[in-house]
Coordinates of C-alpha atoms and ligand atoms in Angstrom, one line a residue:
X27 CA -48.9 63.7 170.0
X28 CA -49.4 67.3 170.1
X29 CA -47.4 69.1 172.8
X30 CA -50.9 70.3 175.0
X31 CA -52.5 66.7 175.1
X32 CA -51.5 65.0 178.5
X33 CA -51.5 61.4 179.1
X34 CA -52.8 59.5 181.9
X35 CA -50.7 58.1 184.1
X36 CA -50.6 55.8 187.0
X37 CA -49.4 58.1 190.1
X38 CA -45.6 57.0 188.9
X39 CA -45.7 58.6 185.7
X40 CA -45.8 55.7 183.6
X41 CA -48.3 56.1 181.3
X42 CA -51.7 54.1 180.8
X43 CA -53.3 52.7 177.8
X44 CA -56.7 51.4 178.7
X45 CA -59.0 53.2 181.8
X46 CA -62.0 51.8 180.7
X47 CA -61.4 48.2 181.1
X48 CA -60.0 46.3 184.0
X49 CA -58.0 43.3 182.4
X50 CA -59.5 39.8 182.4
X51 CA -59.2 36.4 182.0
X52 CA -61.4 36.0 178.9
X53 CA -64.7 38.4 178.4
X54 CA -66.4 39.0 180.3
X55 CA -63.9 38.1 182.9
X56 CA -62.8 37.2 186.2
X57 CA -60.8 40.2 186.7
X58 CA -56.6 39.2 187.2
X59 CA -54.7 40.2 190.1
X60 CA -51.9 41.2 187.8
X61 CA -54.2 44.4 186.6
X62 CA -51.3 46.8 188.9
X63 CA -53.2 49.7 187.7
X64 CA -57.0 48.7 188.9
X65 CA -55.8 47.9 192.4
X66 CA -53.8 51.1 192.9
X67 CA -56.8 52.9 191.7
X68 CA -58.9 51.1 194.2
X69 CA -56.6 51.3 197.0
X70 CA -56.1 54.9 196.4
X71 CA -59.6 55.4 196.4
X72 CA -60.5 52.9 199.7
X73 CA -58.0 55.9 201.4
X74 CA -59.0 59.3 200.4
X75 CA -60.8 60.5 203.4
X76 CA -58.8 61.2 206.2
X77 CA -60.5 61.8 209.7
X78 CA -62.3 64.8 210.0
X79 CA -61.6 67.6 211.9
X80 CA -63.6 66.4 215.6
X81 CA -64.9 70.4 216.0
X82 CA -64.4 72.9 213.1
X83 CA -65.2 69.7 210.9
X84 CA -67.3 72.0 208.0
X85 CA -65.4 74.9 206.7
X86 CA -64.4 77.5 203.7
X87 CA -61.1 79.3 203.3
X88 CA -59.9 81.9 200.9
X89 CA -56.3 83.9 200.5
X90 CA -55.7 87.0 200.9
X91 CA -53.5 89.9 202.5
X92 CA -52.9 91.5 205.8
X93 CA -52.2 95.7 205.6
X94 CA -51.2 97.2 209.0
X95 CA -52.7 100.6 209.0
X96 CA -51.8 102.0 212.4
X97 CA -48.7 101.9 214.3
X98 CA -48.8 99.4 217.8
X99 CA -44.8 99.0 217.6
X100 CA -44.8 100.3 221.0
X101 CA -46.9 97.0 222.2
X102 CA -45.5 94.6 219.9
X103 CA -42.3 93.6 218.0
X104 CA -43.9 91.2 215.4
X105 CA -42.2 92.2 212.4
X106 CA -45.3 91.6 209.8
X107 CA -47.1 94.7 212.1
X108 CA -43.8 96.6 212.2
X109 CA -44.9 99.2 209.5
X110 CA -47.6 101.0 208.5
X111 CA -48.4 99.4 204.8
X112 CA -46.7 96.6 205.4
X113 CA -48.6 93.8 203.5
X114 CA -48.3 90.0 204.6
X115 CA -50.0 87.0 202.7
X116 CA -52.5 84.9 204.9
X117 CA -54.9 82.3 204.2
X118 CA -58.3 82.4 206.3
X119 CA -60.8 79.4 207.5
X120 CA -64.3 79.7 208.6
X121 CA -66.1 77.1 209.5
X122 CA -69.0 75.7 211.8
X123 CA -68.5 74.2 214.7
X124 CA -70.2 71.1 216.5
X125 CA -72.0 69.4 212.9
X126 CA -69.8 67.2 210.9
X127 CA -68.6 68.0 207.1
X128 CA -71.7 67.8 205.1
X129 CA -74.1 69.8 208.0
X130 CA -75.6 72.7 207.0
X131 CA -73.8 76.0 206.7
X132 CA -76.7 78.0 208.3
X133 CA -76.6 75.6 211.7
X134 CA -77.2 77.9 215.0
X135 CA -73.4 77.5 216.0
X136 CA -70.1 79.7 216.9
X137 CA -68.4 79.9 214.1
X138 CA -64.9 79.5 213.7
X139 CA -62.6 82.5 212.6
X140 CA -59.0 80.8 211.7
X141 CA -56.4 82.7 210.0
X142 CA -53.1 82.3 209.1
X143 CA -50.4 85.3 208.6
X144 CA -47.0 83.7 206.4
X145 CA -44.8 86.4 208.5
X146 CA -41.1 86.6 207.8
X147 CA -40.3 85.1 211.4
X148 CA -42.8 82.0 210.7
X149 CA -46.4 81.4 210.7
X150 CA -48.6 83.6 213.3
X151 CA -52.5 81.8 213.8
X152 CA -55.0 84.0 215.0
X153 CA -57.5 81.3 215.8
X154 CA -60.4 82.6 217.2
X155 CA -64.5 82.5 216.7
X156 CA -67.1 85.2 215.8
X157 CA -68.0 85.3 219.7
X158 CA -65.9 87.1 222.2
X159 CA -66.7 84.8 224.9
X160 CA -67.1 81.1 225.0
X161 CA -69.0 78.4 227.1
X162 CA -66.8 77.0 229.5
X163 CA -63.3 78.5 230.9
X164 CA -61.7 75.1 232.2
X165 CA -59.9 73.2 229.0
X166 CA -61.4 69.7 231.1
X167 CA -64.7 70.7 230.3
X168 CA -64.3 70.6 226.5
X169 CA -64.5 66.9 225.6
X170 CA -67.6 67.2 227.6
X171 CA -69.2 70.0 226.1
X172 CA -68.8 69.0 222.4
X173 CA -70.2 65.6 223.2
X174 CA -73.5 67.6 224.2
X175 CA -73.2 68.9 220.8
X176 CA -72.8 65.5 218.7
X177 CA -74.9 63.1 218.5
X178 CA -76.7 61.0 221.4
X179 CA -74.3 57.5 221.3
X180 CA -77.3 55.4 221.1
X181 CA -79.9 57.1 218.9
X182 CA -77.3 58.9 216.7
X183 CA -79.2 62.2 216.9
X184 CA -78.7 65.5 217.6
X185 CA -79.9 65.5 221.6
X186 CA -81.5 68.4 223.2
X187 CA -81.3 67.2 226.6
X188 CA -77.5 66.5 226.4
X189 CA -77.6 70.0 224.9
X190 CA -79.3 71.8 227.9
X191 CA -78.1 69.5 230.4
X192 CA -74.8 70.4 230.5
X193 CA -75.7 74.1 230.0
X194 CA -78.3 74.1 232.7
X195 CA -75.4 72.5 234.8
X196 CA -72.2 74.8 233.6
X197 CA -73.9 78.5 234.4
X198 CA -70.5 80.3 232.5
X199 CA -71.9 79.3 229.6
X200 CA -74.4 81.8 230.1
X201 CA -73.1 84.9 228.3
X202 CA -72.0 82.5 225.4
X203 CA -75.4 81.2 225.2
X204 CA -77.4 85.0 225.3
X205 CA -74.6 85.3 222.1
X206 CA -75.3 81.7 220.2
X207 CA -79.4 82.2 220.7
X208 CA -79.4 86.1 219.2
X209 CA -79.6 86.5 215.6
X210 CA -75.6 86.3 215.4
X211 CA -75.9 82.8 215.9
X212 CA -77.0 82.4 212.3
X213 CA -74.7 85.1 210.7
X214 CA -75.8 85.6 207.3
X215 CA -72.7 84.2 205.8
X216 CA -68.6 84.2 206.8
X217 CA -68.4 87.5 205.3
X218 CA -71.4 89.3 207.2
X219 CA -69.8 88.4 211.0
X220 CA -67.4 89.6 212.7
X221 CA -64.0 87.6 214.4
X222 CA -62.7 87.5 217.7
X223 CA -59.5 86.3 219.4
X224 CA -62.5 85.5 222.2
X225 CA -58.9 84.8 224.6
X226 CA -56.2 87.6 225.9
X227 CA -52.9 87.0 224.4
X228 CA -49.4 88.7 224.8
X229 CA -47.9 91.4 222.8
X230 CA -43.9 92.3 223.9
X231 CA -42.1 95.0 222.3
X232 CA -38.1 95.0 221.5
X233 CA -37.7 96.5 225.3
X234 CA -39.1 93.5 226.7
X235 CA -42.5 95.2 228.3
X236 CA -45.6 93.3 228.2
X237 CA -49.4 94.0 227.1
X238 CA -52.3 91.4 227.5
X239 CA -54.3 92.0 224.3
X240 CA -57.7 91.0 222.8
X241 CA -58.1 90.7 218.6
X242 CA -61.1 91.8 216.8
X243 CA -61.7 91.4 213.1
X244 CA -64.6 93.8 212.1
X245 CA -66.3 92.7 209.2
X246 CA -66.4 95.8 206.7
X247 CA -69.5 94.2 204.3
X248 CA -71.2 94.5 208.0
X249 CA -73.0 92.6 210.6
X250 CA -75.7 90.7 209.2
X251 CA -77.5 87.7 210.5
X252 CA -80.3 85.6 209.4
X253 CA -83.7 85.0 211.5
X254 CA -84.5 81.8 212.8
X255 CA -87.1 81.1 210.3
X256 CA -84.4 82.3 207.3
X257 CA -82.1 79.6 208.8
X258 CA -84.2 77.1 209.0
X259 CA -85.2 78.1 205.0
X260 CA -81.5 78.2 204.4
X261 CA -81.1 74.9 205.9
X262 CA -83.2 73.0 203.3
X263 CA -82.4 75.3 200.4
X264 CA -79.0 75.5 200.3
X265 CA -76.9 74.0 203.0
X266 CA -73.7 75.3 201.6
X267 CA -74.9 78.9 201.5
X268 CA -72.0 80.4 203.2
X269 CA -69.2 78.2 201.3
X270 CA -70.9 79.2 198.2
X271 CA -71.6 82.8 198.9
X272 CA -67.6 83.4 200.1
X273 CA -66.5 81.3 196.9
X274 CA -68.4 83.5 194.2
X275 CA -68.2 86.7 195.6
X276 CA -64.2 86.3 195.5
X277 CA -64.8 85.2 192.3
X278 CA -66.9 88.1 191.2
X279 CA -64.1 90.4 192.7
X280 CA -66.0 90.8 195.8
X281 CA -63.0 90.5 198.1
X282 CA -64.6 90.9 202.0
X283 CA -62.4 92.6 204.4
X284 CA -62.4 93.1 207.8
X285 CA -61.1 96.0 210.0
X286 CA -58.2 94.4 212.7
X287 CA -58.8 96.5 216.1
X288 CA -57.1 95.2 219.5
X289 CA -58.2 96.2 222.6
X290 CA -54.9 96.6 225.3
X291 CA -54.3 96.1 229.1
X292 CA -51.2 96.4 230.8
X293 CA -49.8 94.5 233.6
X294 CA -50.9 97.0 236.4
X295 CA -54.5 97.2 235.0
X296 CA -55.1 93.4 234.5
X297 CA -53.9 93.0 238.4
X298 CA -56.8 95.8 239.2
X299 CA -59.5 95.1 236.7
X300 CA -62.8 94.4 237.8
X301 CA -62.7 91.0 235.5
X302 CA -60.5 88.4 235.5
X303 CA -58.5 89.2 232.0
X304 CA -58.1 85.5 231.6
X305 CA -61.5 84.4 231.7
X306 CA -62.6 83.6 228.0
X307 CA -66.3 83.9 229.6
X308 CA -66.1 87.6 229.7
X309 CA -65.5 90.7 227.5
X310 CA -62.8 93.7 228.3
X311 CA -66.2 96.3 227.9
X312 CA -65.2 98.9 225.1
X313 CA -65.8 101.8 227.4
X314 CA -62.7 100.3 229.8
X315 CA -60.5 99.4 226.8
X316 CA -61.4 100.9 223.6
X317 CA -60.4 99.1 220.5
X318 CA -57.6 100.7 219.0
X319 CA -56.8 100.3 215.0
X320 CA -54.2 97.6 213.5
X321 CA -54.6 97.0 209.9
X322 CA -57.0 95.4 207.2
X323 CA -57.4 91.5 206.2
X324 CA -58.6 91.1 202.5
X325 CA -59.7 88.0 201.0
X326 CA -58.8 88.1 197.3
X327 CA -57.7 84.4 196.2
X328 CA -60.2 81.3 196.0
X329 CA -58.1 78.1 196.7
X330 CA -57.7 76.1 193.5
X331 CA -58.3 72.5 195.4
X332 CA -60.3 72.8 198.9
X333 CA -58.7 69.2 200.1
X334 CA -55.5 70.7 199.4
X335 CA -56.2 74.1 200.8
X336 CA -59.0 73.8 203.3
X337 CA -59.0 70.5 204.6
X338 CA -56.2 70.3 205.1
X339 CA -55.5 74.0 206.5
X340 CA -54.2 73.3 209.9
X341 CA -54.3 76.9 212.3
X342 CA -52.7 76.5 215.8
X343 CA -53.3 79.3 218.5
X344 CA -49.8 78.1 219.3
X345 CA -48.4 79.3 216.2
X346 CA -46.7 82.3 217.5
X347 CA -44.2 84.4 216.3
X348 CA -41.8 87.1 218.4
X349 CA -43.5 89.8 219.9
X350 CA -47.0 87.9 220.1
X351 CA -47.4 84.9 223.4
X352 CA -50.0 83.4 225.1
X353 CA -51.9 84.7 228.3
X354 CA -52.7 82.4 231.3
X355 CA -56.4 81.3 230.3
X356 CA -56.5 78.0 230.5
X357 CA -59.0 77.3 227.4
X358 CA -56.2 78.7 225.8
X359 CA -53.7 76.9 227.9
X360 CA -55.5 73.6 226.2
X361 CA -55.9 74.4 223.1
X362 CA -52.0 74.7 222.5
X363 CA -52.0 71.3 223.2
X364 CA -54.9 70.1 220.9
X365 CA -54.4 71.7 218.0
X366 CA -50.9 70.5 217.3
X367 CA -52.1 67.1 218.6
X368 CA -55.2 66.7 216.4
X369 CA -53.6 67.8 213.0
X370 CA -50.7 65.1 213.9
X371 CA -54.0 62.8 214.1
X372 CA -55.3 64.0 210.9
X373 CA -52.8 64.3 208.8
X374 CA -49.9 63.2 210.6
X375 CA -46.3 64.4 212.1
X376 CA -45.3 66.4 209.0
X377 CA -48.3 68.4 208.6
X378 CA -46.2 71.6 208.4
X379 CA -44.6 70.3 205.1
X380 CA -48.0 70.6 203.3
X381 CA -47.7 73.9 201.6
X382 CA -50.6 75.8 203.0
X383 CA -49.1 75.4 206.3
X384 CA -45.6 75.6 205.9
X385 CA -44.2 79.3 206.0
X386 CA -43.9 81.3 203.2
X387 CA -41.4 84.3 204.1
X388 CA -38.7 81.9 205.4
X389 CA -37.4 78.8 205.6
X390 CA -37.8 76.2 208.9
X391 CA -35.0 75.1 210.1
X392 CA -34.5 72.8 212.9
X393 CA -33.3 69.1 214.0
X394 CA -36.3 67.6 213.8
X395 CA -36.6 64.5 211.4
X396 CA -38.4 61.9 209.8
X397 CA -41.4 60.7 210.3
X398 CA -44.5 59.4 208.1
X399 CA -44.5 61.7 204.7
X400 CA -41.3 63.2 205.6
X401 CA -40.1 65.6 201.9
X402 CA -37.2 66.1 203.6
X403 CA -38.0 69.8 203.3
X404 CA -37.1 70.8 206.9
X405 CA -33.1 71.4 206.9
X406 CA -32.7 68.2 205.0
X407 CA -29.3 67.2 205.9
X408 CA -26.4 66.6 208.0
X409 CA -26.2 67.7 211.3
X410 CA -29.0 66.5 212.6
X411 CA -28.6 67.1 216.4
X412 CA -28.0 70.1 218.3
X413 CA -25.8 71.5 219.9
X414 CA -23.1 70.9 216.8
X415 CA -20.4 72.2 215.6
X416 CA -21.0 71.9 212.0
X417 CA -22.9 74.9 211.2
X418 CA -26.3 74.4 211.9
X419 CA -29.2 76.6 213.2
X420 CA -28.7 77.9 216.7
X421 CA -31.4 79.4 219.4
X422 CA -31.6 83.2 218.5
X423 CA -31.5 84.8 222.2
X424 CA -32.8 88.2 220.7
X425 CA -36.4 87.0 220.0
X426 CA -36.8 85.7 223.8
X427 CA -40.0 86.3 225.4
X428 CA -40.7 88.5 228.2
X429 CA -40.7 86.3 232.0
X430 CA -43.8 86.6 233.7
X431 CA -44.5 85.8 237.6
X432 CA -47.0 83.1 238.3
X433 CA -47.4 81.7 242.1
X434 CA -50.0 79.5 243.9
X435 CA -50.3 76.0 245.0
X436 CA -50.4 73.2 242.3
X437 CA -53.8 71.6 243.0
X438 CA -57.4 71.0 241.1
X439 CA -58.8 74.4 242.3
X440 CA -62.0 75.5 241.9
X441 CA -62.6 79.0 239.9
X442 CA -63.8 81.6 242.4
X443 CA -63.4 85.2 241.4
X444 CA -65.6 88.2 242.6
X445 CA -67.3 88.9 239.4
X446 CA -70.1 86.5 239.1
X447 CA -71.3 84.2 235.8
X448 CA -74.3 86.8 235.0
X449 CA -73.6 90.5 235.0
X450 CA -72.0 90.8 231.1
X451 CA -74.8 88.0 229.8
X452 CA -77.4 90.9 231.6
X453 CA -75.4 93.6 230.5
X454 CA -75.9 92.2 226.8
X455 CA -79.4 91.3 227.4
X456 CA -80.3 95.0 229.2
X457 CA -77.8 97.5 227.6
X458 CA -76.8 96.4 224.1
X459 CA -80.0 94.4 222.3
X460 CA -82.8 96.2 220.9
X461 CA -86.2 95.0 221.7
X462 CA -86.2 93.5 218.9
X463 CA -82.8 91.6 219.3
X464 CA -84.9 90.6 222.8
X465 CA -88.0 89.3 221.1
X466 CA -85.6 87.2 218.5
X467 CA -83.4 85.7 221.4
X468 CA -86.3 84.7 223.4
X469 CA -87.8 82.9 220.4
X470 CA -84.6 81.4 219.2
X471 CA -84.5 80.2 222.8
X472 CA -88.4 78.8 223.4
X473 CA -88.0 77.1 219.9
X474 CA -84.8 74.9 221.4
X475 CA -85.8 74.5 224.6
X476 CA -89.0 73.7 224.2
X477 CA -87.9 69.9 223.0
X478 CA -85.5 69.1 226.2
X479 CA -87.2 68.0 229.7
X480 CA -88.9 69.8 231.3
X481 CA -86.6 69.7 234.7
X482 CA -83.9 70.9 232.5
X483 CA -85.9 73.3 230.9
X484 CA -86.4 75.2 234.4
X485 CA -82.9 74.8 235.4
X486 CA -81.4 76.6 232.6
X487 CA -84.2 79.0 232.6
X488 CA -83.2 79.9 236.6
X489 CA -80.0 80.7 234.9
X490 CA -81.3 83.1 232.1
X491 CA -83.3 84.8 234.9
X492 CA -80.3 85.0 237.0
X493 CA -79.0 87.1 233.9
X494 CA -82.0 89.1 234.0
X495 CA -85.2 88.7 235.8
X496 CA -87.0 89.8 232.3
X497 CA -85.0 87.5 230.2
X498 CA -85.7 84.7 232.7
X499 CA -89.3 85.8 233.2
X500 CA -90.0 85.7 229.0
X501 CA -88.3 82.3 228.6
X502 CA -90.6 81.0 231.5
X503 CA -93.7 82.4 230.0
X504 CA -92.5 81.1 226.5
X505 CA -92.3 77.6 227.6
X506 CA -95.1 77.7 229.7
X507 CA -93.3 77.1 233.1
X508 CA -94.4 78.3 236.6
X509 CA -92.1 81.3 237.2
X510 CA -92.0 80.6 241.1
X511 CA -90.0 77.4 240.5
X512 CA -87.7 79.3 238.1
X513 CA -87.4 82.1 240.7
X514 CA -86.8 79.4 243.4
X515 CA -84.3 77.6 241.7
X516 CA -82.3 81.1 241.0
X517 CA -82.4 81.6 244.4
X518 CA -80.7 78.1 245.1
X519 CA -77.9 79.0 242.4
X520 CA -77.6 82.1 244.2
X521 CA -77.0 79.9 247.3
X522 CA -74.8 77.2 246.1
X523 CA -72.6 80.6 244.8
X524 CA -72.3 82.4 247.8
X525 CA -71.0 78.6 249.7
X526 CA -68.5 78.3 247.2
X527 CA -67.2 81.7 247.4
X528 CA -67.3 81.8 251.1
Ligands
LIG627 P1 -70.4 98.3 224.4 O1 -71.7 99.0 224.2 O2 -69.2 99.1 224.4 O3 -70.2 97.2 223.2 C1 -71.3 96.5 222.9 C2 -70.8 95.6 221.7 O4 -71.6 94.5 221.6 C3 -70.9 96.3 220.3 O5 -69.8 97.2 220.1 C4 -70.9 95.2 219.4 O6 -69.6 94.7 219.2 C5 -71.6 94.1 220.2 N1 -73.0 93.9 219.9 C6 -73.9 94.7 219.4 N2 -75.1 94.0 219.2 C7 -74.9 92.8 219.6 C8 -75.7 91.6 219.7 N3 -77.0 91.7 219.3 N4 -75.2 90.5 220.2 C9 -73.9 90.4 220.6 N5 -73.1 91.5 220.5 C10 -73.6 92.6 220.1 O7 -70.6 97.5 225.7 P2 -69.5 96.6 226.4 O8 -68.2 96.6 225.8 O9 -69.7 97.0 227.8 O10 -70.2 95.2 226.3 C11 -71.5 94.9 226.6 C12 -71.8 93.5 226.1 O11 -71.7 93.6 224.7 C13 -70.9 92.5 226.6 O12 -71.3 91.9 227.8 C14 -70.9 91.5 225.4 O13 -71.9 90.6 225.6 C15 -71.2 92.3 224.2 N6 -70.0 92.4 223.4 C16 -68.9 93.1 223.8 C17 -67.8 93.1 223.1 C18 -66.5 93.7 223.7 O14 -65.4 93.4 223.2 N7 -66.6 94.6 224.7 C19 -67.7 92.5 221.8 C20 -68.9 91.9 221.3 C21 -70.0 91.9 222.1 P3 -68.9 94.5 217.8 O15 -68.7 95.8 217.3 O16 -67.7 93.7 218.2 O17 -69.9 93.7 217.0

C-alpha cells in the first residue's frame, strides 16, 4: 500500500475492512450484535454534542499574538507586559450572548470579547464584552436576567414581556440598555467592535502597590455597526455573517487587530471618585482617566477544528496571573465562580488538559489528580500530596498578591451609593450620540418595545425619560403613550429612590 494512503480505523487503531455494510445475518439482514464496529460508531455518534455553553453559547475564535507597545511596569508585574515588544501567543473568542448555537450572528445582543494570553506564569483571561457596562451589578440577578433573554418555558419563544419586565423593574440596566438599542448593538461583525474588561481589576507591581484598572481593546479595522433594518437583512441572509466574515478575512491575510489601552485609578482616587469604581453599571469617563497605551492583539491563525478549538475554548476571568487580581465588583466576584463551574459542566474536571486551554509557556504543576479524562499531564506522578518531602512543587511566596482592607457587616445589603442609575445612560444619550445615533436608538427601541404590554411599556419608558426627558419623551411619542403617565411614573421612581437612600 503506498506510504500516503491511510486506513480507516476503529478509534483503537485496528484497522477496518468494510464501512459500507453493517454485518448481517443473511441479506438483507437482521443486523448482529457482534458488528463491534457499527455500535461504536453509533455510540460515538449518540454522544458528540456536549451541553452548550448556557450564555456565550454561539461563538468564533481565531489565534493570534499579543505585542506590548508601551511600558505600565510601574502598575503591573505580569511578565507577558514586562517589555516593550514582548510578543505572547493568545487565542481569542467572540460570541453572542443570550441565542443558543445556531442563532443568528447579527442578533441585537452584547457580544462577548474572550481572550486568552499563554503567558510564561500560566494562562491570563481577559474576559470581557464589547460594552463597558452591563445590566445588572448584583451576581444574584444573573440567572434571572438571562432567563428574560431565553425562551418563554411554555411557548418556547423569544418573550418580549419577560424581556422588558425585568428591565422596566432593574433601572441599572439603563446605561446598558441606551448601549444594546444604539447601532453598536448590531456591530457589523467581531472585527468592526470594540472590547471591554466592562469590570475594574487589579494591577500590582514587584513593590507590592496596587492600581484598579479597566481594559479596552480598540478595534483598528474601526467601529462599525449595522442598522436595524441591515440586521434584520443579515439575519435571513446569512446568519453566520460574523463567523464567516472573521474566518476568511484571516484566511485572506486580513489579520484584525485591536489597540490594548487601560484606563488607571489608584487607591486614593477610587476612595474619592464620584463613581463607585466597582460598579460594572458605570464607565471611569475618559476625561477623569484617560486611556493610556499597552500593546496590540493580532489575529493571524484560523483554528484547524472549531469543536476542538472554539467549543471547547474555556476563558475564566479568574484566570489570573501575578501582577494582575480581581477588584471587589461583585458581577465579577460571581463570575469567578461560574466560569470554572460551568466548563467543569461542559466538559468536565480536566478541562485544562485540552490543549487550547492548557498553558503554553510552562508547565502546571500541582497535586491535583484524577478525575474523568484525566492524561495524566498535570505532574503525573509520585508525590501526590503536599506538603512533602520528595521534591515536589512548593508555593512561590514572591508572586503573592498585594492585601487589601475590606470592612462592613456581613448581611444581604441593598446597593445605595450617591450617584444615581441615570446620569452616564443621559450623558451617552446627551453628550456622546449624534442626532442621528438618537433617531437610530429611538427606532431600535419603538421596534422592540412596541410588542411587550403596554404597562411595561410605560414603565421602562419612565426609566429612559429618567435618563433624559427627550429620550423618554421620543420613546413615548414612538409608542404612542400618554407622556403624563410616563412623566408620573418617573416621578414615582424618583420617589421610591430618595426612600431607599434616606
Ligand atoms: P467621552 O466623550 O470621553 O467618551 C465617549 C466614548 O463613548 C467614546 O470615546 C467612545 O468610546 C464611546 N462612544 C462613542 N459613540 C458611542 C455610541 N454611539 N455608543 C456607545 N459608546 C459610544 O465621554 P465619557 O468618558 O464621559 O463617557 C460618556 C459616555 O460614553 C459614557 O456614559 C458611556 O455611556 C460612553 N462610553 C464611555 C466609555 C468610557 O470608558 N469612558 C467607553 C465607551 C462608551 P470608545 O472609543 O471606547 O468606542
Amino acid at each position: 500500500m503506498a506510504e500516503d494512503k491511510k486506513i480507516l480505523t476503529s478509534n483503537f487503531g485496528a484497522p477496518v475492512y468494510n464501512d459500507q455494510n453493517s454485518m448481517t445475518a443473511g441479506n438483507p439482514g437482521p443486523v448482529l450484535i457482534q458488528d463491534v464496529h457499527l455500535l461504536e460508531k453509533l455510540a460515538h455518534f449518540d454522544r458528540e454534542r456536549i451541553p452548550e455553553r448556557v450564555v456565550h453559547a454561539k461563538g468564533a475564535g481565531a489565534h493570534g499574538y499579543f505585542e506590548v507597545t508601551n511600558d505600565v511596569t510601574r502598575y503591573t508585574r505580569a511578565k507577558f507586559l514586562s517589555k516593550v515588544g514582548k510578543r505572547t501567543d493568545l487565542f481569542a473568542r467572540f460570541s453572542t450572548v443570550g441565542g443558543e448555537k445556531g442563532s443568528a450572528d447579527a442578533e441585537r445582543d452584547p457580544r462577548g470579547f474572550a481572550v486568552k494570553f499563554y503567558t510564561e506564569d500560566g494562562n491570563y483571561d481577559m474576559v470581557g464584552n464589547n460594552t463597558p457596562v452591563f445590566f445588572i451589578r448584583d451576581p444574584l440577578k444573573f440567572p434571572d436576567f438571562i432567563h428574560t433573554q431565553k425562551r418563554h418555558p411554555v411557548t418556547n419563544l423569544k418573550d418580549p414581556d419577560m424581556f422588558w419586565d425585568f428591565l422596566s423593574l432593574t433601572p441599572e440596566s439603563i446605561h446598558q440598555v441606551t448601549i444594546l438599542f444604539s447601532d453598536r448593538g448590531t456591530p457589523r461583525n467581531f472585527r468592526h467592535m470594540n472590547g471591554y474588561s466592562s469590570h475594574t481589576f487589579m494591577w500590582y507591581n514587584d513593590k507590592g502597590e496596587y492600581f484598579w484598572v479597566q481594559y479596552h481593546f480598540k478595534t483598528e479595522q474601526g467601529i462599525q455597526n449595522l442598522t436595524r433594518e441591515e440586521a434584520d437583512r443579515m439575519k435571513s441572509t446569512d446568519p453566520d455573517h460574523a463567523t464567516r466574515d472573521l474566518f476568511d478575512a484571516i484566511k485572506r491575510g486580513e489579520y484584525p487587530s485591536w489597540r490594548l489601552e487601560v484606563q488607571i485609578m489608584t487607591s486614593e482616587q477610587a476612595e474619592k471618585y464620584r463613581f463607585d469604581p466597582f460598579d460594572i453599571t458605570k464607565v471611569w469617563p475618559h476625561a477623569d482617566f484617560p486611556p493610556i497605551p499597552v500593546g496590540r492583539m493580532v489575529l493571524n491563525r484560523n483554528p484547524e477544528n472549531y469543536f476542538a478549538e472554539v467549543e471547547q475554548a474555556a476563558f475564566s476571568p479568574g484566570n489570573f496571573v501575578s501582577g494582575i487580581g480581581p477588584s471587589p465588583d461583585k458581577m465579577l466576584q460571581g463570575r469567578l465562580f461560574s466560569y470554572h463551574d460551568t466548563h467543569r459542566h461542559r466538559l468536565g474536571p480536566n478541562y485544562h488538559l485540552l490543549p487550547v486551554n492548557a498553558p503554553k509557556a510552562v508547565a502546571a504543576n500541582n497535586y491535583q489528580r484524577d478525575g474523568f479524562m484525566s492524561s495524566g499531564a498535570t505532574a503525573g506522578g509520585y508525590p501526590n500530596y503536599y506538603p512533602n518531602s520528595f521534591g515536589g512543587p512548593a508555593p512561590d511566596p514572591e508572586t503573592e498578591s498585594p492585601a487589601i482592607t475590606v470592612s462592613g457587616q456581613a448581611a444581604r445589603q441593598q446597593y445605595i451609593h450617591p450617584n444615581d442609575d441615570f446620569v452616564q445612560a443621559g450623558d451617552l444619550y446627551r453628550k456622546v450620540m449624534t442626532e442621528s445615533d438618537r433617531a437610530n436608538l429611538i427606532g431600535n427601541i419603538v421596534s422592540h418595545l412596541g410588542n411587550a404590554q403596554k404597562r411595561i411599556q410605560l414603565r421602562q419608558t419612565a426609566i429612559f425619560y429618567k435618563a433624559d426627558p427627550d429620550y423618554g419623551s421620543r420613546v413615548a411619542k414612538g409608542l404612542g403613550l400618554s407622556l403624563k403617565e410616563v412623566e408620573s411614573l418617573a416621578q414615582m421612581i424618583q420617589e421610591e429612590r430618595a426612600k431607599a437612600t434616606q
